[in-house]
mmCIF file of C-alpha atoms in Angstrom:
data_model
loop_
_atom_site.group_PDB
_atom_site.id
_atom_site.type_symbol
_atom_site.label_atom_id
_atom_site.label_comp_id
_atom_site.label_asym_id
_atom_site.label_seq_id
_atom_site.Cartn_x
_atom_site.Cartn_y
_atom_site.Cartn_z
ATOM 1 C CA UNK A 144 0.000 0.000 0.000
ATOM 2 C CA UNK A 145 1.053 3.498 -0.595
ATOM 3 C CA UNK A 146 2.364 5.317 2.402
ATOM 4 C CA UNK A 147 0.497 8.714 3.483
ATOM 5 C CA UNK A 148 -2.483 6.543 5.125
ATOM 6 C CA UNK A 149 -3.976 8.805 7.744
ATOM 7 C CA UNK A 150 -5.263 7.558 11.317
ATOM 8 C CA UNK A 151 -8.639 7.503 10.455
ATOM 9 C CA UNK A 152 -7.646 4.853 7.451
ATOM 10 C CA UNK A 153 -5.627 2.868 10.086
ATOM 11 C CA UNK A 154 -8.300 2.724 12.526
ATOM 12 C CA UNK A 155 -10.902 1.605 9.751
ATOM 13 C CA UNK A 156 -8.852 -0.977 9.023
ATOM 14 C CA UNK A 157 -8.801 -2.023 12.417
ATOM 15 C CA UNK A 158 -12.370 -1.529 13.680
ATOM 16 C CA UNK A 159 -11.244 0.597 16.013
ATOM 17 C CA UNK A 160 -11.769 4.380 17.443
ATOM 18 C CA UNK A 161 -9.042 6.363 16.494
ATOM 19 C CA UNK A 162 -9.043 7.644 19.927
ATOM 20 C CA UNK A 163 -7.365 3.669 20.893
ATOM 21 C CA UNK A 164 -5.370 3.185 18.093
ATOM 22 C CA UNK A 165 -3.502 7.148 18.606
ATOM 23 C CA UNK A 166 -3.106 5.665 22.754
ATOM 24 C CA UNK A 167 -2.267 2.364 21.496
ATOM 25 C CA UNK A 168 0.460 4.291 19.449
ATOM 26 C CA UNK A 169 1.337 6.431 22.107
ATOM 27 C CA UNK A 170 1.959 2.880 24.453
ATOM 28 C CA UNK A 171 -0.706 4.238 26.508
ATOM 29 C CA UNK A 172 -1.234 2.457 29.975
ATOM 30 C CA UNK A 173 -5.094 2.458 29.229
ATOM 31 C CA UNK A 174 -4.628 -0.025 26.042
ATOM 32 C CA UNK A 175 -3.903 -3.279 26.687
ATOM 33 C CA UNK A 176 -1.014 -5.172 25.243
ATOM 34 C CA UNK A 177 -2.506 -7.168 22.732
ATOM 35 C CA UNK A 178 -4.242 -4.380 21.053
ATOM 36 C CA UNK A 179 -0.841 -2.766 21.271
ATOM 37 C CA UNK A 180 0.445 -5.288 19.323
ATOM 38 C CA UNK A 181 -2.278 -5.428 17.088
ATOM 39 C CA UNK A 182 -2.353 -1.582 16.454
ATOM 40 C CA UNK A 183 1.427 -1.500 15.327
ATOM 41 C CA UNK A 184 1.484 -4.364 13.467
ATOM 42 C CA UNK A 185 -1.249 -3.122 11.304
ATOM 43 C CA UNK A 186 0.765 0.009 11.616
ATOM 44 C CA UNK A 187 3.690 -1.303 10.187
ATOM 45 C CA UNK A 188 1.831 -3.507 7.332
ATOM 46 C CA UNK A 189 0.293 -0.315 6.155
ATOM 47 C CA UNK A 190 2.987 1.929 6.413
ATOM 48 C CA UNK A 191 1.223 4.558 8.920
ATOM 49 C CA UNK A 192 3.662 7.219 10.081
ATOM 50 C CA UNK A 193 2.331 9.600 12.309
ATOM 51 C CA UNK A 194 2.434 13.368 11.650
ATOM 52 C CA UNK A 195 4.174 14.949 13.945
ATOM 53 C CA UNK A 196 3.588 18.998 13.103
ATOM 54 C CA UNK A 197 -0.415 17.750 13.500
ATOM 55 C CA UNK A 198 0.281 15.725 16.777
ATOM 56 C CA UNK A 199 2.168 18.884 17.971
ATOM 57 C CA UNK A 200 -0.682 21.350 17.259
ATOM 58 C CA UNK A 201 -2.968 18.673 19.359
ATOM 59 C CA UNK A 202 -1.170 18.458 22.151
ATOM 60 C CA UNK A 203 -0.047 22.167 22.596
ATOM 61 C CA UNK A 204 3.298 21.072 22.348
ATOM 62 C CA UNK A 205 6.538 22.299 20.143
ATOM 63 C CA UNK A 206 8.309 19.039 20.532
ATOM 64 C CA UNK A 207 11.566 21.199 21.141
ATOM 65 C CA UNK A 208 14.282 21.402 24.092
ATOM 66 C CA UNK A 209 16.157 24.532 24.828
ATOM 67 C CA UNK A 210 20.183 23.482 25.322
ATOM 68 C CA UNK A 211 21.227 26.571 27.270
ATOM 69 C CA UNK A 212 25.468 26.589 27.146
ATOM 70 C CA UNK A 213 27.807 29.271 28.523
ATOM 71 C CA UNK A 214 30.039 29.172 25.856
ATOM 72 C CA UNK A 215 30.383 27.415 22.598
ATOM 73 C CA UNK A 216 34.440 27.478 22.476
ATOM 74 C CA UNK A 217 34.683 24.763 24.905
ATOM 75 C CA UNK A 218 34.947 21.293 23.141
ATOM 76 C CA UNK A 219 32.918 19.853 25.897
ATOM 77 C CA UNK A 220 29.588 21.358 25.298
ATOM 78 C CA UNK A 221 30.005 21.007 21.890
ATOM 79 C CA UNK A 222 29.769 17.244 22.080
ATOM 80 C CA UNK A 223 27.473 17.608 25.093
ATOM 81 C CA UNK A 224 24.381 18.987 22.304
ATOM 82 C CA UNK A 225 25.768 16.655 20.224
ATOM 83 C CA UNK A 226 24.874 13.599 22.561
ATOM 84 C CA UNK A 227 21.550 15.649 23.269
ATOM 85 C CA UNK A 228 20.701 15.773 19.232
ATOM 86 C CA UNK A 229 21.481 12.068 18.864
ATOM 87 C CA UNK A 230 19.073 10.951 21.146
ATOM 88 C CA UNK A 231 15.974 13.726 20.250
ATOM 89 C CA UNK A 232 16.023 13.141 16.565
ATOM 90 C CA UNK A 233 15.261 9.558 17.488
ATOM 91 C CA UNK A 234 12.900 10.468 18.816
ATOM 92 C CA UNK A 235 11.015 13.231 16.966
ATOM 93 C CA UNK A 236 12.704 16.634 19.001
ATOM 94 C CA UNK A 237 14.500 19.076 17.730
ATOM 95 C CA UNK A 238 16.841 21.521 19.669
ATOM 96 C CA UNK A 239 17.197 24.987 20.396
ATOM 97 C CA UNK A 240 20.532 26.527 21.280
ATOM 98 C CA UNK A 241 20.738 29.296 23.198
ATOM 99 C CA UNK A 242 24.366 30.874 24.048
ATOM 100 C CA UNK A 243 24.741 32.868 27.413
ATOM 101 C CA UNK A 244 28.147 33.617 26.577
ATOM 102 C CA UNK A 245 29.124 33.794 30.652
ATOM 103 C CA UNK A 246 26.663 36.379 31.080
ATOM 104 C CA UNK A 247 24.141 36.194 33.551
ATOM 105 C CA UNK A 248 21.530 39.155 31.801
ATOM 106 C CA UNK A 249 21.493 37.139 28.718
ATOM 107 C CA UNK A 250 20.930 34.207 30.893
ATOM 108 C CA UNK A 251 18.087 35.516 32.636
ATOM 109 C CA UNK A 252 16.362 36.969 29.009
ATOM 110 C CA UNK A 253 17.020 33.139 27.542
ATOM 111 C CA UNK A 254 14.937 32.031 30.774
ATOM 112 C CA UNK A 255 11.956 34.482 30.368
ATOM 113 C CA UNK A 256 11.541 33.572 26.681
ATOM 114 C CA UNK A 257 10.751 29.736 27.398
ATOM 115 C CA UNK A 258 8.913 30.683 29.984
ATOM 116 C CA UNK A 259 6.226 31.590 26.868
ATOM 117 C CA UNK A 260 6.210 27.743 25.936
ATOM 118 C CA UNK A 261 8.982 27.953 23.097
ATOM 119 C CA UNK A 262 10.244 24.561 24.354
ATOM 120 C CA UNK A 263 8.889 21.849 25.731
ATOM 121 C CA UNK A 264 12.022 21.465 27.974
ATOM 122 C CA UNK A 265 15.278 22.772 29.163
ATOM 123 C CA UNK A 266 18.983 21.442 29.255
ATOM 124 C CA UNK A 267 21.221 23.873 30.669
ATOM 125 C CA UNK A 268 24.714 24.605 32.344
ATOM 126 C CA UNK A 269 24.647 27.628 33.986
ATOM 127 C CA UNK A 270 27.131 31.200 33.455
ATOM 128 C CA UNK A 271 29.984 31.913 36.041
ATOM 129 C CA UNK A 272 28.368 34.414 37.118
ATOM 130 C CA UNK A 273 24.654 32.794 38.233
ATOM 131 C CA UNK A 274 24.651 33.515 41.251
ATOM 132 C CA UNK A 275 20.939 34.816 42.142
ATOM 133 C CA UNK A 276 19.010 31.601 40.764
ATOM 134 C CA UNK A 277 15.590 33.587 41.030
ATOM 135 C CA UNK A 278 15.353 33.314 37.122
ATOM 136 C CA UNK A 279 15.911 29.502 37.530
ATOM 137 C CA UNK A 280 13.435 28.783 40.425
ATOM 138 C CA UNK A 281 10.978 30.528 38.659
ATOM 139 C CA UNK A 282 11.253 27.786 35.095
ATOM 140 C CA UNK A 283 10.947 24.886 38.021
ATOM 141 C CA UNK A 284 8.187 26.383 39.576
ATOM 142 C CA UNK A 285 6.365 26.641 36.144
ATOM 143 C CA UNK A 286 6.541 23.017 35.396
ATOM 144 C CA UNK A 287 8.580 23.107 32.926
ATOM 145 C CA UNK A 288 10.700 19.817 32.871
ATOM 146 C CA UNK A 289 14.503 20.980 33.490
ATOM 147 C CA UNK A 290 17.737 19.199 33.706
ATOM 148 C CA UNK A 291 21.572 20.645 34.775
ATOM 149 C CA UNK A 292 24.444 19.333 33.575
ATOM 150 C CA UNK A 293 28.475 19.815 34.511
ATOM 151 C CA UNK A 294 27.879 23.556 35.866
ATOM 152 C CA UNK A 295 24.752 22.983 38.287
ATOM 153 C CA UNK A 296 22.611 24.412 41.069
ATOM 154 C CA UNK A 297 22.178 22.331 43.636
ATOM 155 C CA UNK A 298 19.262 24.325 44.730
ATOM 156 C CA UNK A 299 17.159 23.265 42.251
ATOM 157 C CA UNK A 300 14.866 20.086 42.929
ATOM 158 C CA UNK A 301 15.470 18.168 39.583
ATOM 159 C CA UNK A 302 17.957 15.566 38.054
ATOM 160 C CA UNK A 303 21.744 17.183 37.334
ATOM 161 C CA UNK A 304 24.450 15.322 35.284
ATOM 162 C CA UNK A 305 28.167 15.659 36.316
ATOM 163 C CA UNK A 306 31.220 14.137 36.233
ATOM 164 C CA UNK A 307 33.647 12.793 38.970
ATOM 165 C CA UNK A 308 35.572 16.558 39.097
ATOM 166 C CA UNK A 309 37.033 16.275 42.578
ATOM 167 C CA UNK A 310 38.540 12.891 41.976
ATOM 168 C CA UNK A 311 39.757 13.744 38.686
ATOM 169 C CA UNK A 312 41.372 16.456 39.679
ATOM 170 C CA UNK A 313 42.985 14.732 42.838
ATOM 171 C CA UNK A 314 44.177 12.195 40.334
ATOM 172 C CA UNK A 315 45.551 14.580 37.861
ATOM 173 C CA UNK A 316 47.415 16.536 40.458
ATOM 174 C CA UNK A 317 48.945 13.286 41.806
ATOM 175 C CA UNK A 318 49.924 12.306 38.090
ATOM 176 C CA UNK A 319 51.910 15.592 38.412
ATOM 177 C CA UNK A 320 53.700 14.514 41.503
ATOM 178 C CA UNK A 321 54.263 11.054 40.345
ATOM 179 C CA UNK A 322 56.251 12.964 37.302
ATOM 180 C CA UNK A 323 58.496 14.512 39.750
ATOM 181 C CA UNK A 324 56.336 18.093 40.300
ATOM 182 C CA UNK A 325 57.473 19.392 43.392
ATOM 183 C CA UNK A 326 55.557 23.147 42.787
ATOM 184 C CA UNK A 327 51.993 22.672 41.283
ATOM 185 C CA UNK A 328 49.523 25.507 40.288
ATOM 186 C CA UNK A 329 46.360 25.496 39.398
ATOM 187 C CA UNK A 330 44.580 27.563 36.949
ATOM 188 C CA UNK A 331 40.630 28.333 36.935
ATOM 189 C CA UNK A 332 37.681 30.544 36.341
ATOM 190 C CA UNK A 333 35.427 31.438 38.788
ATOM 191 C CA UNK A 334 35.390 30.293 42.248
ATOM 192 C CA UNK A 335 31.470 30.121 42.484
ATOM 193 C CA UNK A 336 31.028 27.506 39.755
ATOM 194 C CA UNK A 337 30.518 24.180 41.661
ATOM 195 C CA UNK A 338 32.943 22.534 39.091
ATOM 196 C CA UNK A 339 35.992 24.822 40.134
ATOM 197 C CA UNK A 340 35.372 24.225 43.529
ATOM 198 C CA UNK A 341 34.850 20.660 43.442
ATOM 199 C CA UNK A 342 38.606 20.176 41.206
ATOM 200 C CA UNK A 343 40.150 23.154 43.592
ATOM 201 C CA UNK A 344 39.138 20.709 46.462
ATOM 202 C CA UNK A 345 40.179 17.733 44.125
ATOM 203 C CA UNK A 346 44.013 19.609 43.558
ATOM 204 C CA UNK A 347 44.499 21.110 47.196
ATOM 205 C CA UNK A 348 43.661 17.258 49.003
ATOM 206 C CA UNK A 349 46.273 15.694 46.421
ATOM 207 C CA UNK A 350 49.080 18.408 47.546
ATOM 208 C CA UNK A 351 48.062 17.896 51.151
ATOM 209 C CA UNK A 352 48.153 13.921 50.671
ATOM 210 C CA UNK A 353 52.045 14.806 50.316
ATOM 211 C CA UNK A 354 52.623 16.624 53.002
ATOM 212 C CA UNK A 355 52.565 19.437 51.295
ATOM 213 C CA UNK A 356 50.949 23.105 52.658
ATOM 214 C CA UNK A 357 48.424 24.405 49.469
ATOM 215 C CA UNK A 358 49.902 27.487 48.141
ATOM 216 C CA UNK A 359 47.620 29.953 47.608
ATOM 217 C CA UNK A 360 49.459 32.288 45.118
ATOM 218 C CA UNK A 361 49.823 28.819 42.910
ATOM 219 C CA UNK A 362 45.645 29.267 42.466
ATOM 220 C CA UNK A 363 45.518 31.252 39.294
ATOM 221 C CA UNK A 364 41.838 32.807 38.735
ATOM 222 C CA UNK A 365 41.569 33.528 34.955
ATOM 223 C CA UNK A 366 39.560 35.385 33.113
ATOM 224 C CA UNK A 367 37.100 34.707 29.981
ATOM 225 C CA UNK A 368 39.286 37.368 27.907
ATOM 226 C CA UNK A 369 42.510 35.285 26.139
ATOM 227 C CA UNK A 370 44.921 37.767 25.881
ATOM 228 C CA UNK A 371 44.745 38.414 29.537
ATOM 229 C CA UNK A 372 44.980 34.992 30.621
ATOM 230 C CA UNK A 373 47.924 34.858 28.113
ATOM 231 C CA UNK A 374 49.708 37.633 30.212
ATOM 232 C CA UNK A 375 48.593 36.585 33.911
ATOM 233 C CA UNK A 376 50.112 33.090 32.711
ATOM 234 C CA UNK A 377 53.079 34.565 31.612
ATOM 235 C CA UNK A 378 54.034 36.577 34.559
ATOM 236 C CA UNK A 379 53.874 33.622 36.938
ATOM 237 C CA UNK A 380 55.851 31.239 34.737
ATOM 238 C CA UNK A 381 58.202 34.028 34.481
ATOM 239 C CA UNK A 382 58.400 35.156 38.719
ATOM 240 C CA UNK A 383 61.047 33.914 40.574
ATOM 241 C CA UNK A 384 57.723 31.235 42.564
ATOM 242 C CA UNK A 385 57.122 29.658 39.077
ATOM 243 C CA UNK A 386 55.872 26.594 39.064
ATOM 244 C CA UNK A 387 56.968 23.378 37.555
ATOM 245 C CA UNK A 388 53.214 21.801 37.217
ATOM 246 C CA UNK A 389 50.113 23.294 35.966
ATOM 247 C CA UNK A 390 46.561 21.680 36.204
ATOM 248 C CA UNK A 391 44.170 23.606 34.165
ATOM 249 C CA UNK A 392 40.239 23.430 34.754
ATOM 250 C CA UNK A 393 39.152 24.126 31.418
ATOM 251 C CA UNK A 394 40.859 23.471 28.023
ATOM 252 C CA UNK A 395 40.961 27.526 26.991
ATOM 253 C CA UNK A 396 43.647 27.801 30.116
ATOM 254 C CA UNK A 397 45.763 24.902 28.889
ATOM 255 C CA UNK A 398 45.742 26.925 25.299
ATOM 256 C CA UNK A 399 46.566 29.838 26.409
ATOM 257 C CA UNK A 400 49.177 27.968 28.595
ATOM 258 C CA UNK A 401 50.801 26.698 25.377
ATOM 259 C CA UNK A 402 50.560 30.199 24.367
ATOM 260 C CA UNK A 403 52.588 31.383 27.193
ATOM 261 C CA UNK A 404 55.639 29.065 27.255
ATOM 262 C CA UNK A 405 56.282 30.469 23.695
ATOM 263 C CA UNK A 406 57.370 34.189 25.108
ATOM 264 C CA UNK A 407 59.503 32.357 27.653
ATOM 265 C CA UNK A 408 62.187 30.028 27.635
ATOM 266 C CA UNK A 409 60.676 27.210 29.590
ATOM 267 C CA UNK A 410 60.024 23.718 27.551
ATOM 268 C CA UNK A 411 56.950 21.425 27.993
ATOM 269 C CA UNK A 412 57.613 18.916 29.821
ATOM 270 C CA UNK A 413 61.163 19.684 31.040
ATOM 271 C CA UNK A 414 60.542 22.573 32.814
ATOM 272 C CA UNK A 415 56.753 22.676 32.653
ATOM 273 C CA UNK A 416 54.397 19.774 32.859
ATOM 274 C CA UNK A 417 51.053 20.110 31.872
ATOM 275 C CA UNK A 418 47.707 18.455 32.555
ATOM 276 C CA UNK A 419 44.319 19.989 31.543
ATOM 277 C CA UNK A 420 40.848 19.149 31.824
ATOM 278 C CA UNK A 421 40.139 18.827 27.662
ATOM 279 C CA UNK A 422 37.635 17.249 25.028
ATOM 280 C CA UNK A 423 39.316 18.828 22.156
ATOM 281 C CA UNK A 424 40.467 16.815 19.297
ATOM 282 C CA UNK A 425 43.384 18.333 18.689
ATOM 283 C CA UNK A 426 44.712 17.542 22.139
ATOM 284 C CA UNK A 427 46.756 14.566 20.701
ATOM 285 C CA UNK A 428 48.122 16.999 17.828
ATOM 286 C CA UNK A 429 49.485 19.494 19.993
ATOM 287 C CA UNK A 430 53.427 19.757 20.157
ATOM 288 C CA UNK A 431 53.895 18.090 22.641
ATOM 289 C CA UNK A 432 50.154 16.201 22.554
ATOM 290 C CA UNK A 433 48.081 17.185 25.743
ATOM 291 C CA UNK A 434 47.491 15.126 28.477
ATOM 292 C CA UNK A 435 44.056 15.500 29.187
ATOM 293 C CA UNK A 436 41.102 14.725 31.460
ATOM 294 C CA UNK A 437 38.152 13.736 29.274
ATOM 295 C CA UNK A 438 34.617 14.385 30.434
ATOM 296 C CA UNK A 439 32.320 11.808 29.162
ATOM 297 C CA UNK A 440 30.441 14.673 27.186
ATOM 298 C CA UNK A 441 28.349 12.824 24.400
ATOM 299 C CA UNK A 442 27.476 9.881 27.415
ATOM 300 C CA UNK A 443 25.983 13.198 29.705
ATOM 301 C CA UNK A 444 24.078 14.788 26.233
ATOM 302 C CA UNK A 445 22.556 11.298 25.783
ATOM 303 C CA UNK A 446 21.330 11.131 29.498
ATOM 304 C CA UNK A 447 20.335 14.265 29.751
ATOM 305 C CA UNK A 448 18.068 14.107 26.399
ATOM 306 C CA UNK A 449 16.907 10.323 27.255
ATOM 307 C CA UNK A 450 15.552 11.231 31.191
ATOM 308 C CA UNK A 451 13.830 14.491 29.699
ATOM 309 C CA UNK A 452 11.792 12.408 26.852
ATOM 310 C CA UNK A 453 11.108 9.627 29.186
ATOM 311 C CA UNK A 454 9.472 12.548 31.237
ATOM 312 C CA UNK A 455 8.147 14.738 28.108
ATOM 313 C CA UNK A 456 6.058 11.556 26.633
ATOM 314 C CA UNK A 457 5.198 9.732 30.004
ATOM 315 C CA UNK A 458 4.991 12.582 32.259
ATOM 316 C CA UNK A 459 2.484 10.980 34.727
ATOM 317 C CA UNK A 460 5.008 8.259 34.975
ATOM 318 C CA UNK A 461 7.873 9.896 35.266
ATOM 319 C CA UNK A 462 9.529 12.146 37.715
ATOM 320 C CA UNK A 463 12.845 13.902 37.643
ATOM 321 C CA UNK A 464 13.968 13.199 40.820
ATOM 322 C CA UNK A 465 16.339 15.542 42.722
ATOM 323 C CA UNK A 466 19.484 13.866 42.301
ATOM 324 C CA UNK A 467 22.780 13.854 41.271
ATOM 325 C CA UNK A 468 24.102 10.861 38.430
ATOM 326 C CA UNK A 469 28.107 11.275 38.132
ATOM 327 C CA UNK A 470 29.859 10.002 34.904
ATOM 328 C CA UNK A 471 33.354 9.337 35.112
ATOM 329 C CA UNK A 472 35.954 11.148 33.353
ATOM 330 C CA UNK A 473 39.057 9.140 31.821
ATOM 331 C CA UNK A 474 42.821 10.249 32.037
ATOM 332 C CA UNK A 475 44.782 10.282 28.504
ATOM 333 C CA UNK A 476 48.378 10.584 29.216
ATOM 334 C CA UNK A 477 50.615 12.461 26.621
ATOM 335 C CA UNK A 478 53.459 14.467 26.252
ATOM 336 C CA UNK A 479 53.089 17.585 27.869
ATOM 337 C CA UNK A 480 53.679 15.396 31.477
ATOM 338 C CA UNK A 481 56.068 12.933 30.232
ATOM 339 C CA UNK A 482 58.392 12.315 27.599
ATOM 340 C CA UNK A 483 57.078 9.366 25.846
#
């Protein structure tokens, strides 16, 4: 048979309402199972695909989710939307991305705009500089199905994705010391994001497991502007207190790292070792490659965009609990700690 049969047609053919075969479709808990069966089997003989612009107009919804990123730079969240998109094309949803970049005004106009119903549901890591969550309270308040990922507020009641931060930066630092790194520093953005506290905690508990008293002028806090990172960078490797091991939080640091050793005479590794948290690509092309900690960003995207559908198409069966799922991140050594 020709495909373009309607629901009517496919519920003619069945002696059935179309009311039971669209919640047969729909794996409705009111339908029994062998009508279920029955329904898409027809379904499939006939070569019924459902319209999913009509469904939408029915059911008031845009079958859309709002990805709301800080920055679009970062490797990471690149293949976070990408593990997102994977997932809701599967399953009829498109995305929305919305770039804060780090600023919490844009952040807050983003919110107030899907308040209006432009998405169905939200995906979202949050600016540096969020700290009134007012905006954020108000899209849980509203109903409107939300998940956090990497950069969270704990404050919220819903599901938030992360990765294993203070242990990965525990074991990163201690990779340093194991390479002979006597003088670690670490560099970071803000110190309200839970992710730089969680791998400051992670980097000050390795130096302490040594023996060692933290240093706080070895705590560089960066900026989102390159150039100046480039020049706080270089005046530290270049004081008389440099250090001889970095840990970077985010892979824009470890770049502009790379960027500094070239005005000074210091040589990755030799006199600089280098470890950065990184899901670039070119990590492994860099001279020398980058050893890297690798958050399991397209793993998270999936998650994220498979708990929010669950929730979007069963949502008296689903809740998003208030909890916290951790994903592990995975060390790749290189060159830029040891010679290989």
């Amino acid at each position: 048979m020709a495909s373009g049969i309607s629901l009517k047609e496919l519920a003619a053919e069945l002696k059935l309402a179309p009311s039971t075969v669209s919640r047969a479709l729909n794996d409705s808990y009111e339908i029994s199972e062998a009508t279920k069966k029955k329904v898409i089997s027809m379904a499939e003989k006939l070569n019924y695909h459902a319209n999913p612009f009509a469904r939408s107009l029915r059911e008031n919804k845009s079958k859309t989710i709002a990805v709301i990123i800080p920055e679009r730079i970062n490797n990471f969240f690149a293949q976070v939307m990408d593990g997102i998109e994977e997932i809701a094309q599967e399953q009829g949803y498109h995305l929305l991305i919305y770039n804060t970049h780090e600023d919490l005004e844009r952040e807050r106009k983003i919110v107030n705009l899907l308040l209006n119903g432009r998405a169905d549901a939200i995906v979202m890591s949050v600016t540096s500089q969020t700290s009134d969550i007012s905006h954020l309270q108000k899209l849980h308040d509203r109903g409107l199905p939300i998940i956090f990922f990497d950069r969270i507020r704990a404050e919220i009641p819903t599901t938030k994705f992360i990765t294993n931060d203070y242990e990965s930066a525990y074991e990163g630092t201690k990779h340093l010391i194991q390479q002979g790194c006597k003088k670690i520093a670490l560099f970071t953005l803000c110190k309200d994001l839970s992710i730089s506290q969680e791998r400051k905690r992670g980097y000050n508990d390795a130096i302490l497991s040594e023996g060692w008293e933290p240093d706080p002028a070895l705590t560089l806090y960066c900026t989102h502007d390159e150039e100046k990172n480039v020049k706080l960078i270089e005046e530290l490797l270049l004081s008389p207190d440099r250090p001889d091991g970095v840990l970077t939080s985010v892979e824009k640091l470890a770049f502009a790292t790379y960027q500094a050793v070239k005005t000074t005479k210091l040589r990755i590794p030799s006199d600089l070792k280098l470890i950065s948290f990184s899901n670039s690509a070119i990590a492994g092309l860099l001279n020398p490659s980058l050893t890297t900690i690798t958050q399991p960003a397209v793993t998270i995207g999936n998650e994220c965009a498979k708990l929010l559908i669950r929730k979007l198409t069963k949502p008296k069966h689903y809740e998003l609990i208030d909890q916290v799922i951790t994903i592990p991140s995975k060390i790749t050594v290189r060159e830029s700690t040891v010679s290989l």
